[in-house]
Every structure is written in C-alpha cells, then in structure tokens.
XYZ file of N, CA and C in Angstrom:
798
model
N -89.476 46.811 -0.958
C -88.948 46.472 -1.982
C -87.654 46.061 -2.339
N -87.058 47.564 -2.331
C -85.474 47.532 -2.552
C -84.661 46.833 -1.529
N -85.258 46.854 -0.453
C -84.176 46.054 0.812
C -84.361 44.431 0.068
N -85.803 44.059 -0.034
C -85.581 42.628 -0.382
C -84.803 42.242 -1.475
N -84.642 42.959 -2.548
C -83.963 43.272 -4.072
C -82.367 42.980 -3.572
N -82.193 44.090 -2.933
C -80.711 43.961 -2.261
C -80.451 42.710 -1.343
N -80.944 42.291 -0.561
C -80.670 40.950 0.032
C -80.598 39.596 -0.399
N -81.450 39.633 -1.698
C -81.354 38.784 -2.662
C -80.121 38.608 -3.731
N -80.106 39.986 -3.911
C -78.718 40.028 -4.728
C -77.527 39.476 -4.080
N -77.487 39.744 -2.493
C -76.322 39.657 -1.845
C -76.037 37.991 -1.714
N -77.237 37.542 -1.680
C -77.327 36.273 -0.863
C -76.999 35.025 -2.732
N -77.650 35.683 -3.525
C -77.515 34.960 -4.729
C -75.897 34.906 -4.941
N -75.248 36.225 -5.057
C -74.175 36.668 -5.784
C -73.214 35.401 -4.641
N -73.447 35.297 -3.176
C -72.619 34.456 -2.323
C -72.730 32.967 -2.993
N -74.104 32.856 -3.195
C -74.252 31.535 -3.402
C -73.370 30.897 -5.239
N -73.437 31.953 -5.669
C -72.644 31.591 -7.465
C -71.148 31.376 -7.002
N -70.776 32.380 -6.169
C -69.372 32.236 -5.889
C -68.663 31.096 -5.196
N -69.791 30.687 -4.106
C -69.332 29.267 -3.299
C -69.904 28.136 -4.303
N -70.344 28.162 -5.238
C -70.367 27.068 -6.222
C -69.428 27.241 -7.221
N -68.168 27.954 -7.022
C -66.696 28.623 -8.152
C -67.373 28.468 -9.442
N -68.807 28.964 -9.854
C -69.555 29.464 -10.925
C -68.309 30.135 -11.822
N -67.786 29.924 -13.008
C -67.082 30.571 -13.974
C -67.878 31.064 -15.129
N -67.629 32.220 -15.249
C -68.441 32.859 -16.489
C -68.124 32.168 -17.793
N -68.462 31.214 -18.480
C -68.276 30.493 -19.585
C -69.876 30.188 -20.142
N -69.792 29.939 -21.348
C -71.161 29.532 -21.980
C -71.561 28.116 -21.208
N -73.124 28.247 -21.358
C -73.557 26.702 -20.675
C -73.591 25.445 -21.757
N -73.400 24.572 -20.861
C -72.796 23.242 -21.786
C -74.197 22.315 -22.386
N -75.339 22.711 -21.468
C -77.041 22.752 -21.936
C -77.806 23.461 -21.583
N -79.199 23.312 -22.231
C -80.013 23.458 -21.743
C -81.165 22.824 -21.522
N -82.535 23.471 -20.856
C -83.378 22.480 -20.712
C -84.824 23.542 -20.982
N -85.814 22.768 -21.086
C -87.386 23.457 -20.811
C -88.294 22.606 -19.857
N -88.642 22.805 -19.276
C -89.636 21.836 -18.555
C -90.905 22.850 -18.122
N -92.148 22.253 -18.700
C -93.537 22.491 -18.384
C -94.281 21.568 -17.628
N -94.887 22.272 -16.665
C -95.781 21.425 -15.972
C -97.350 22.057 -16.198
N -98.316 20.987 -16.018
C -99.749 21.687 -15.843
C -100.360 20.900 -14.577
N -100.479 21.898 -13.732
C -100.773 21.367 -12.199
C -102.631 21.205 -12.134
N -102.908 20.435 -11.370
C -104.063 20.410 -10.839
C -104.098 19.840 -9.290
N -105.112 20.917 -8.558
C -104.818 20.433 -7.145
C -106.520 21.089 -6.292
N -106.607 20.384 -5.260
C -108.000 20.997 -4.594
C -107.304 22.080 -3.731
N -107.972 23.074 -3.232
C -107.471 24.266 -2.542
C -108.274 24.958 -1.552
N -107.477 25.596 -0.770
C -108.581 26.122 0.368
C -107.546 27.215 1.078
N -108.309 27.821 1.515
C -107.455 29.057 2.374
C -108.249 30.449 2.324
N -107.763 31.769 2.323
C -108.519 32.801 2.390
C -107.614 34.154 2.002
N -108.564 35.223 1.971
C -107.666 36.362 1.265
C -108.601 37.601 2.292
N -107.900 38.095 3.424
C -108.361 39.094 4.051
C -107.435 40.321 3.535
N -108.558 41.230 2.883
C -107.814 42.530 2.416
C -108.543 43.659 2.986
N -107.741 44.554 3.598
C -108.228 45.567 4.252
C -107.992 46.789 3.037
N -108.515 48.030 3.915
C -107.928 49.352 3.035
C -107.327 50.231 3.766
N -105.953 50.764 3.775
C -105.248 51.684 4.575
C -104.836 50.871 5.781
N -104.842 49.615 6.011
C -104.567 49.037 7.003
C -105.645 49.209 8.352
N -106.814 49.703 7.874
C -107.422 50.526 8.913
C -108.168 49.071 9.714
N -108.703 49.473 10.827
C -109.523 48.113 11.521
C -111.018 48.578 11.111
N -111.435 47.128 10.861
C -113.081 47.461 10.474
C -113.051 47.247 8.986
N -112.060 47.586 8.339
C -112.112 47.334 6.810
C -112.169 46.021 6.199
N -112.328 45.092 6.715
C -112.296 43.903 6.257
C -112.500 42.821 7.276
N -113.287 41.742 6.987
C -113.732 40.539 8.227
C -112.001 40.240 8.105
N -112.190 39.348 9.280
C -111.060 38.586 9.809
C -110.834 37.439 9.002
N -109.722 36.978 8.449
C -109.718 36.014 7.630
C -110.622 35.340 6.455
N -111.077 36.181 6.068
C -112.356 36.188 5.035
C -112.283 37.289 3.659
N -112.860 37.034 2.820
C -113.450 35.588 2.365
C -112.366 34.562 2.170
N -112.993 33.333 2.611
C -112.690 32.053 2.752
C -112.737 31.397 1.155
N -111.931 30.843 0.318
C -112.186 30.627 -0.827
C -113.452 29.494 -1.195
N -113.828 28.801 -0.235
C -114.845 27.763 -0.287
C -116.257 28.688 -0.202
N -116.285 29.797 0.349
C -117.189 30.579 0.308
C -117.904 31.453 -0.842
N -116.485 31.425 -1.873
C -116.548 32.097 -3.181
C -116.916 30.970 -4.082
N -116.936 29.863 -3.515
C -116.901 28.936 -4.726
C -115.972 28.342 -5.589
N -114.732 28.440 -4.843
C -113.441 27.831 -5.109
C -113.182 26.825 -4.444
N -112.983 25.530 -5.265
C -112.399 24.512 -4.407
C -111.145 23.796 -5.063
N -111.109 24.262 -6.418
C -110.143 23.392 -7.045
C -109.428 24.554 -8.191
N -108.093 23.873 -8.284
C -107.458 25.090 -9.025
C -106.622 24.109 -10.362
N -106.436 24.753 -11.464
C -105.400 24.197 -12.231
C -104.600 25.637 -13.038
N -103.112 25.381 -13.297
C -102.216 26.298 -13.073
C -101.234 25.761 -13.944
N -100.269 26.665 -14.947
C -99.077 26.371 -15.589
C -97.995 26.575 -14.713
N -96.839 26.150 -15.163
C -95.692 26.216 -14.475
C -94.694 26.016 -15.489
N -93.530 26.944 -15.662
C -92.354 26.430 -16.642
C -91.206 26.715 -16.026
N -89.963 26.301 -16.784
C -88.611 26.556 -16.130
C -87.787 26.270 -17.130
N -87.273 27.628 -17.025
C -85.837 27.686 -18.143
C -84.629 27.527 -17.580
N -83.734 26.409 -17.837
C -82.618 26.019 -17.044
C -81.294 26.088 -18.042
N -80.090 26.631 -17.738
C -78.542 26.612 -18.211
C -77.882 25.892 -17.503
N -77.146 24.912 -18.109
C -76.477 23.874 -17.390
C -75.062 24.263 -17.875
N -73.917 23.807 -16.418
C -72.540 23.753 -16.652
C -72.275 22.181 -16.439
N -71.259 21.889 -15.693
C -70.739 20.733 -15.215
C -72.060 20.339 -14.190
N -71.885 20.806 -13.279
C -72.427 20.523 -11.912
C -73.565 21.537 -11.527
N -72.920 22.902 -11.860
C -73.718 24.148 -11.844
C -74.773 24.275 -12.461
N -76.035 24.660 -12.153
C -77.225 25.140 -12.922
C -77.612 26.417 -12.699
N -78.090 27.096 -13.434
C -78.726 28.506 -13.300
C -80.396 28.372 -13.932
N -81.403 28.825 -13.329
C -82.633 28.762 -13.973
C -83.659 29.875 -13.372
N -84.855 29.804 -14.220
C -85.732 30.648 -13.897
C -87.178 29.995 -14.151
N -87.944 30.279 -13.122
C -89.287 29.521 -13.168
C -90.559 30.616 -13.129
N -91.291 30.272 -13.361
C -92.504 30.917 -13.467
C -94.020 30.078 -13.156
N -94.674 30.154 -12.065
C -95.485 30.115 -11.407
C -96.757 30.602 -11.457
N -97.650 30.300 -12.611
C -98.856 31.513 -12.900
C -100.122 30.706 -12.474
N -100.285 31.195 -11.195
C -101.857 30.937 -10.556
C -102.565 31.651 -10.504
N -104.074 31.759 -11.365
C -104.966 32.484 -11.325
C -106.263 31.946 -11.285
N -106.964 32.330 -10.563
C -108.242 31.705 -10.387
C -109.617 32.708 -10.335
N -110.824 32.172 -10.525
C -112.079 32.962 -10.076
C -113.137 32.387 -9.548
N -113.725 33.064 -8.789
C -115.128 32.234 -8.341
C -116.425 33.000 -8.560
N -117.537 32.397 -7.919
C -118.726 33.423 -7.906
C -119.772 32.190 -7.081
N -120.232 32.890 -6.052
C -121.329 32.293 -5.393
C -122.062 33.650 -4.565
N -123.109 32.916 -4.026
C -124.247 34.102 -3.505
C -123.923 33.686 -1.820
N -123.249 34.793 -1.042
C -122.423 34.798 0.167
C -123.936 34.590 0.983
N -123.445 33.954 1.968
C -124.249 32.972 3.056
C -124.256 34.261 4.495
N -123.102 34.850 4.407
C -123.347 35.843 5.697
C -122.736 37.083 5.224
N -122.742 38.094 5.977
C -122.390 39.257 5.746
C -120.859 39.506 5.649
N -120.162 40.068 4.561
C -118.719 40.336 4.656
C -118.308 41.668 4.314
N -117.487 41.968 4.916
C -116.560 43.114 4.770
C -115.045 43.031 3.867
N -114.845 43.492 3.003
C -113.933 43.264 2.026
C -113.391 44.217 1.465
N -111.830 44.838 1.815
C -111.269 45.995 1.092
C -112.212 47.407 1.164
N -112.961 47.524 2.700
C -113.529 48.578 3.290
C -115.191 48.713 2.403
N -115.604 47.133 1.845
C -116.780 47.251 1.498
C -117.750 46.322 1.898
N -118.832 46.779 2.395
C -119.951 45.925 3.088
C -120.468 45.201 2.025
N -120.467 43.941 2.015
C -121.222 43.030 1.406
C -122.617 42.232 2.148
N -123.716 42.255 1.487
C -124.594 41.583 2.328
C -124.770 40.161 2.148
N -125.345 39.377 3.051
C -125.719 37.681 3.016
C -127.050 37.812 1.620
N -126.788 37.184 0.871
C -127.731 36.946 -0.357
C -127.288 37.926 -1.727
N -125.938 38.798 -1.343
C -125.317 39.221 -2.559
C -124.535 37.876 -3.640
N -124.758 38.287 -4.572
C -123.741 37.081 -5.752
C -122.391 38.060 -5.282
N -121.501 37.163 -5.467
C -119.998 38.181 -5.692
C -119.304 37.289 -6.950
N -118.635 37.821 -7.729
C -117.659 37.189 -8.683
C -116.438 37.715 -8.122
N -115.302 36.965 -8.167
C -114.082 37.429 -7.921
C -113.002 36.702 -8.725
N -111.763 37.398 -8.740
C -110.786 36.794 -9.673
C -109.206 37.183 -8.683
N -108.825 36.318 -8.828
C -107.617 35.925 -8.034
C -106.056 35.875 -8.752
N -105.084 36.470 -8.502
C -103.861 36.103 -9.107
C -102.639 36.171 -7.997
N -102.264 35.010 -8.114
C -101.058 34.838 -7.308
C -99.690 34.167 -8.153
N -98.846 35.143 -8.635
C -97.859 34.671 -9.809
C -96.523 34.810 -8.928
N -95.833 33.592 -9.025
C -94.266 33.901 -8.563
C -93.549 33.717 -9.577
N -92.111 34.482 -9.913
C -91.221 34.435 -10.727
C -90.105 34.238 -9.624
N -89.182 33.000 -10.282
C -87.939 32.729 -9.169
C -86.628 32.883 -10.342
N -85.753 33.339 -9.536
C -84.500 32.582 -10.377
C -83.702 32.254 -9.487
N -83.068 31.275 -9.758
C -82.273 30.147 -8.701
C -81.086 29.870 -9.197
N -80.178 29.084 -8.436
C -79.127 28.706 -8.627
C -79.114 26.996 -7.990
N -78.278 26.043 -8.633
C -78.192 24.765 -7.846
C -76.647 24.071 -8.193
N -76.515 23.251 -7.384
C -75.099 22.438 -7.720
C -75.611 21.174 -7.293
N -74.652 20.135 -8.397
C -75.075 18.830 -8.218
C -73.926 18.152 -7.662
N -74.740 17.268 -6.461
C -73.367 16.644 -5.622
C -73.694 14.721 -5.957
N -72.663 14.117 -6.686
C -72.903 12.965 -6.507
C -72.789 12.223 -5.158
N -73.878 11.677 -4.679
C -73.624 10.944 -3.442
C -73.024 9.545 -3.452
N -73.878 9.059 -4.530
C -73.447 7.345 -4.942
C -73.924 7.375 -6.300
N -73.689 5.964 -6.861
C -73.853 5.977 -7.993
C -75.502 5.815 -8.393
N -76.026 6.680 -9.138
C -77.477 6.801 -9.504
C -78.002 8.031 -8.405
N -77.467 8.659 -7.728
C -78.011 9.286 -6.202
C -77.343 10.728 -6.736
N -78.000 11.725 -6.987
C -77.937 12.994 -6.737
C -78.507 13.969 -6.063
N -77.685 14.890 -4.954
C -78.306 15.670 -4.324
C -77.735 17.299 -4.745
N -78.783 18.019 -5.290
C -78.797 19.303 -5.755
C -79.602 20.419 -4.620
N -78.656 21.094 -3.988
C -78.600 22.339 -3.169
C -79.528 23.487 -4.026
N -80.146 23.986 -3.396
C -80.609 25.170 -4.320
C -81.424 26.628 -3.524
N -80.887 27.495 -4.004
C -81.208 28.915 -3.261
C -81.471 29.877 -4.753
N -82.861 30.371 -4.336
C -83.445 31.386 -5.480
C -83.933 32.849 -4.813
N -84.014 33.303 -5.904
C -84.880 34.793 -5.395
C -86.348 34.780 -5.926
N -87.176 35.179 -5.339
C -88.472 34.924 -5.438
C -89.462 36.096 -5.433
N -90.051 36.497 -6.427
C -90.910 37.666 -6.588
C -92.694 37.187 -6.547
N -93.169 38.056 -5.520
C -94.628 37.598 -5.790
C -95.230 39.001 -6.133
N -96.378 38.192 -7.295
C -97.280 39.244 -7.787
C -98.767 38.877 -7.844
N -99.269 39.530 -6.692
C -101.122 39.589 -6.253
C -102.086 40.297 -6.940
N -102.930 39.806 -7.051
C -103.895 40.917 -7.147
C -105.248 39.952 -6.661
N -106.422 40.981 -6.362
C -107.594 40.451 -6.153
C -108.615 41.463 -6.267
N -109.819 40.904 -7.022
C -110.799 42.047 -7.639
C -112.080 41.315 -7.439
N -113.116 41.937 -7.427
C -114.467 41.596 -7.220
C -115.574 42.529 -7.436
N -116.472 41.959 -7.949
C -117.972 42.647 -8.179
C -119.454 41.799 -7.782
N -120.121 42.643 -7.218
C -121.280 41.796 -6.653
C -122.815 42.255 -7.540
N -123.515 41.445 -7.258
C -125.166 41.420 -8.314
C -125.668 43.110 -7.731
N -125.064 43.451 -6.521
C -125.538 45.167 -6.013
C -124.719 45.748 -6.742
N -123.969 45.758 -7.210
C -123.132 47.101 -8.308
C -121.615 47.040 -7.458
N -121.286 46.373 -6.438
C -120.163 47.105 -5.794
C -118.849 46.340 -6.131
N -118.101 46.848 -6.482
C -116.838 46.737 -6.871
C -115.624 47.116 -6.218
N -114.195 46.633 -6.224
C -112.721 47.116 -6.084
C -111.848 46.063 -6.508
N -110.624 46.592 -6.240
C -109.508 45.743 -6.492
C -108.270 46.112 -5.689
N -107.440 45.270 -5.545
C -106.027 45.272 -5.008
C -105.266 44.878 -5.364
N -104.020 45.213 -5.836
C -102.907 44.417 -6.082
C -101.642 44.996 -5.465
N -100.556 44.078 -5.542
C -99.022 44.357 -4.819
C -98.303 43.218 -5.237
N -96.999 43.530 -4.973
C -96.004 42.585 -4.951
C -95.111 42.621 -3.769
N -94.002 41.423 -3.630
C -93.234 41.670 -2.746
C -92.174 40.181 -3.032
N -91.131 40.477 -2.186
C -89.702 39.620 -2.877
C -88.928 38.895 -1.605
N -88.578 37.845 -1.686
C -87.690 37.267 -0.811
C -86.762 35.987 -1.335
N -86.157 35.180 -0.464
C -85.425 34.326 -0.830
C -85.974 32.754 -0.392
N -86.097 31.888 -1.416
C -86.096 30.353 -0.938
C -84.780 29.461 -0.937
N -84.909 28.790 -0.125
C -84.006 27.481 -0.141
C -84.444 26.138 0.001
N -83.625 25.426 -0.505
C -84.306 23.991 -0.404
C -83.216 23.249 -1.493
N -83.787 22.047 -1.909
C -82.990 21.205 -2.912
C -83.879 19.850 -3.453
N -83.142 19.235 -4.461
C -83.821 17.983 -4.963
C -82.706 16.506 -4.477
N -83.466 15.634 -4.599
C -82.751 14.297 -4.444
C -83.431 13.711 -5.639
N -82.355 13.246 -6.553
C -82.854 12.468 -7.948
C -81.959 10.811 -7.813
N -82.617 10.085 -8.236
C -82.681 8.679 -8.264
C -82.673 8.072 -9.266
N -81.824 7.576 -10.583
C -82.018 7.341 -11.734
C -81.692 5.523 -11.668
N -83.006 5.086 -12.037
C -83.326 3.679 -12.114
C -82.511 3.119 -13.271
N -82.527 3.381 -14.257
C -81.904 3.307 -15.360
C -81.652 4.623 -16.261
N -81.308 4.423 -17.572
C -80.849 5.594 -18.507
C -81.986 6.274 -18.803
N -83.287 5.641 -18.856
C -84.364 6.073 -19.151
C -85.387 6.729 -18.137
N -85.619 6.115 -16.909
C -86.270 6.555 -15.928
C -85.625 7.133 -14.532
N -86.269 8.153 -14.134
C -85.719 8.586 -13.211
C -86.923 9.306 -11.884
N -86.692 9.425 -10.582
C -87.806 9.845 -9.890
C -86.822 10.895 -8.927
N -87.513 12.302 -8.816
C -86.874 13.411 -8.019
C -87.776 13.951 -7.123
N -87.312 13.897 -5.729
C -87.764 14.681 -4.810
C -87.280 15.827 -4.833
N -88.173 16.884 -4.546
C -87.702 18.393 -4.555
C -88.764 18.956 -3.600
N -88.028 19.864 -2.539
C -88.540 20.470 -1.552
C -87.898 22.151 -1.582
N -88.834 23.012 -1.373
C -88.041 24.212 -1.529
C -89.037 24.864 -0.500
N -88.597 26.231 0.545
C -89.433 26.945 1.433
C -88.742 28.200 1.416
N -89.517 29.320 1.700
C -89.231 30.647 1.992
C -87.838 30.713 3.146
N -87.368 31.899 3.153
C -86.782 32.296 4.492
C -87.545 33.368 4.598
N -88.080 33.245 6.055
C -89.139 34.119 6.375
C -88.760 35.568 6.711
N -89.312 36.526 5.734
C -88.722 37.922 5.648
C -89.969 38.899 5.301
N -89.650 39.994 6.196
C -90.657 40.987 5.895
C -92.243 40.359 5.790
N -92.989 40.662 4.903
C -94.462 40.020 4.871
C -95.028 38.617 4.453
N -93.688 37.845 3.919
C -93.801 36.661 3.578
C -93.633 35.806 4.480
N -94.182 35.111 5.663
C -94.457 34.422 6.437
C -94.089 33.002 6.415
N -94.703 32.296 5.600
C -93.820 30.841 5.408
C -94.501 30.269 4.088
N -93.590 29.138 3.747
C -94.151 28.452 2.300
C -93.334 26.798 2.639
N -94.281 26.075 1.845
C -93.563 24.725 1.547
C -93.856 24.333 0.337
N -93.549 24.127 -0.704
C -93.353 23.277 -1.956
C -92.743 22.080 -2.262
N -93.589 20.857 -2.172
C -92.823 19.805 -2.584
C -93.324 19.001 -3.727
N -92.423 18.002 -4.121
C -93.062 17.280 -5.164
C -92.367 15.820 -5.302
N -92.987 14.889 -5.591
C -92.297 13.662 -6.133
C -92.694 13.545 -7.788
N -91.550 13.557 -8.652
C -91.806 13.325 -10.061
C -91.196 11.912 -10.357
N -91.748 11.754 -11.436
C -91.261 10.504 -12.382
C -90.740 11.018 -13.427
N -89.797 10.955 -14.115
C -89.546 11.415 -15.919
C -88.941 9.897 -16.444
N -89.404 9.919 -17.785
C -89.221 8.704 -18.379
C -89.121 9.616 -19.793
N -87.721 9.028 -20.365
C -87.130 9.543 -21.575
C -87.839 8.640 -22.897
N -88.558 9.718 -23.688
C -89.335 8.900 -24.894
C -88.481 9.095 -26.225
N -87.545 9.934 -26.131
C -86.708 10.280 -27.070
C -85.267 10.948 -26.712
N -84.432 10.410 -27.523
C -82.702 10.745 -27.172
C -81.950 10.624 -28.657
N -81.590 11.537 -28.934
C -80.374 11.616 -30.077
C -79.459 12.634 -29.642
N -78.084 12.168 -29.651
C -76.841 13.150 -29.547
C -77.218 13.762 -28.157
N -77.477 15.132 -27.997
C -77.548 15.682 -26.686
C -78.843 16.183 -26.328
N -80.006 15.690 -27.152
C -81.136 16.108 -27.064
C -81.799 14.914 -26.645
N -83.201 15.342 -25.953
C -83.816 14.503 -25.027
C -85.439 15.062 -24.967
N -86.327 14.511 -24.931
C -87.542 14.660 -24.953
C -88.101 13.677 -23.669
N -88.408 14.277 -22.408
C -89.037 13.290 -21.313
C -90.358 13.652 -20.799
N -90.906 12.829 -20.435
C -92.575 12.946 -20.264
C -92.441 12.715 -18.300
N -93.109 13.579 -18.172
C -93.043 13.834 -16.268
C -94.472 13.568 -15.967
N -94.397 13.274 -14.634
C -95.740 13.034 -13.972
C -95.390 12.625 -12.576
N -96.111 13.308 -11.841
C -95.756 13.282 -10.316
C -97.061 13.930 -9.531
N -96.925 14.131 -7.971
C -97.623 14.680 -7.146
C -96.968 15.712 -6.203
N -97.491 16.527 -5.613
C -97.387 17.700 -4.657
C -98.090 18.262 -3.519
N -97.507 19.138 -2.773
C -97.931 19.892 -1.933
C -97.556 21.270 -1.892
N -98.505 22.204 -1.946
C -98.273 23.655 -2.198
C -98.779 24.440 -0.862
N -97.957 25.199 -0.143
C -98.687 26.001 0.847
C -97.821 27.443 0.858
N -98.873 28.660 1.100
C -97.949 29.845 1.063
C -98.785 30.856 1.974
N -98.056 31.364 2.711
C -98.773 32.473 3.778
C -97.960 33.888 3.683
N -98.799 34.840 3.613
C -98.104 36.301 3.276
C -99.222 37.240 4.750
N -98.374 37.655 5.253
C -99.087 38.796 6.279
C -98.319 39.896 6.389
N -98.972 41.090 5.992
C -97.940 42.663 6.037
C -97.981 42.933 7.339
N -97.361 44.045 7.508
C -96.664 45.086 8.627
C -97.742 45.800 9.111
N -98.609 46.293 8.538
C -99.805 47.584 9.181
C -100.247 47.284 10.166
N -100.290 47.938 11.109
C -100.623 47.762 12.253
C -101.871 47.373 13.142
N -103.091 47.742 12.353
C -104.439 47.560 12.767
C -105.040 46.384 12.243
N -105.337 46.399 10.674
C -105.623 45.292 10.028
C -104.723 45.105 8.786
N -103.993 43.806 8.619
C -103.212 43.459 7.662
C -103.530 42.722 6.494
N -103.065 42.886 5.168
C -103.332 41.957 4.226
C -102.598 40.757 4.626
N -103.749 39.489 4.466
C -103.418 38.355 5.074
C -103.877 37.430 4.419
N -103.168 36.316 3.755
C -103.591 35.655 2.864
C -102.969 34.249 3.167
N -103.873 33.194 3.014
C -103.462 31.715 3.145
C -103.963 30.875 1.904
N -103.063 30.130 1.598
C -103.312 29.482 0.253
C -102.536 27.936 0.332
N -103.251 27.095 0.254
C -102.836 25.800 0.327
C -103.521 24.749 -0.583
N -102.556 24.146 -1.606
C -102.841 23.122 -2.499
C -102.415 21.703 -2.241
N -103.282 20.841 -2.150
C -103.491 19.336 -1.720
C -104.159 18.339 -2.371
N -103.983 17.541 -2.687
C -102.597 17.128 -3.332
C -102.559 17.648 -4.604
N -101.334 17.971 -5.362
C -101.247 18.804 -6.342
C -100.787 17.691 -7.558
N -101.664 17.316 -8.622
C -101.026 16.210 -9.366
C -100.579 16.936 -10.755
N -99.440 16.456 -11.043
C -98.725 17.303 -12.026
C -98.153 16.521 -13.262
N -98.627 17.207 -14.381
C -97.991 16.297 -15.824
C -97.225 17.254 -16.467
N -96.042 16.688 -16.993
C -95.503 17.722 -17.832
C -94.395 17.157 -18.669
N -93.880 17.989 -19.420
C -92.813 17.565 -20.822
C -91.663 18.210 -20.115
N -90.466 17.737 -20.609
C -89.096 18.373 -20.371
C -88.334 18.194 -21.813
N -87.561 19.266 -22.278
C -86.817 19.379 -23.737
C -85.545 19.414 -23.196
N -84.398 18.491 -23.477
C -83.165 19.071 -23.105
C -82.231 19.031 -24.254
N -81.272 20.125 -24.972
C -80.586 20.015 -25.881
C -79.184 21.134 -25.156
C-alpha cells in the first residue's frame, strides 16, 4: 500500500507541474451529485490466507446470491482555476443479497451446503483525487485529459441459516487516467463523454468507466448555476491479488448505468 501511495504522489505531482498549476485561490467551485441505477453481474472469490481449497473458484456469483441490480450515490467536489481543475470524487457502492444456495459453496474457508439460505453484504467504495486541464479544441468543444489517485475500500460478509458467518475486508490503491470531451450546444445545454481506466498495477488488474451525460442549466445568476444532469454509462472493475495458491479475485460489471444528478456551480 505504501508503494502505491508513493507512486500515486509522484504521478500526480508530475501532472500538476505539467499543467503549470500555480498555488493561487480557485476562481470557482462545483458540487456534482449522481444517483446511479444499473443491472450488474460478476463474482467474489474470497479464500482464507491464500490457501488452496478455501474458496470455490469464481464464486459466489452475484446472481446465485440474489443480486441482480444496484443503485448507489456518487459525489464530486471540484476547485477550478482558468483551465486547470482539481477534484475529489466518491463512488459509494454497497449492496446486499439473500438466496437459497442451489449448489455447495466454499467461501472464506467456510463450507456451505446446497439448501442453506445465505445473506451477504458487499462494499465497493472508491475514493479519487484527480487533476484535469481544459483544451479548447474548437468553438464549443473542450477536451479535458485527467489523472487521478484511486483508493479502493472493500468488504464482504455473509451469514447463513445454519449459523455460519465470516467477514473479509481490505483496501488497495492505484492510478486512473482518461479524460472528457464536452460539446456546448448553447449556453444552457451541453453533452459530455467521459472515460477513465486504471493503470494496471499490483492487484487492480483492469477497469473501465464511461458515461455520456447531458447537462441543462435551470438557474443562473452571476457566477452561480444549477444544472440538471442525466445520462447513461458502463462500469467494469477487476481485482485479483498476488497470493500464490488462491487469490482474492472479484469482478463487477454494471451495465447500463442510468445516471440522474444535480450540479451546483459557484
């Protein structure tokens, strides 16, 4: 984890200097909130101590736990200079399931039998600190490359009708890169395509998060704005650690992600 933090600090520092960032007060701020709704699939393979035989491979799948949909909040706080911006975002994915197992399962060194009822709780929380820089490609069209540190907070717990239970939690960190393209149709309406992906490092193997968001200004006075946001996206995340025999291995895919939100600028 210390190695990840050091790598992140170096990359973000280099990014800030490359954008000619000057330590002066931001000229504006924004707060953006989305609530997301999506169908999801994937699995969560959790051994104990990395030992072979302490987990079923690529199980339990979310579908067998009675988990098919997810809804979750996402918030971004931004400080903006002329073209440079710095932001913090939080994606708070928590969900739970309950189902009767149709076949035997081993998870976190616990043998569960077909016919047992299992309750599960899952947490996939992402904290991100990022930097972006606006390039005006042509009139009404802006390209914004971005780089960000990403910290992943995970937990998984279960209990069954037979009185069995366990819990596993850990964190990880790496760097994401990508950017956004924004087109302003007029003063009030714009469309933004955003794409971010992790740089594969250590246990975080891959990810892809994309969205197409429309923004409409419903209130404007001086430097204050209220914008209504709506759009659609795709989200995939793959994690597999480096334990020799059996790994903590999880895959989470949400598609399509319907996004409704609100943005305040001041």
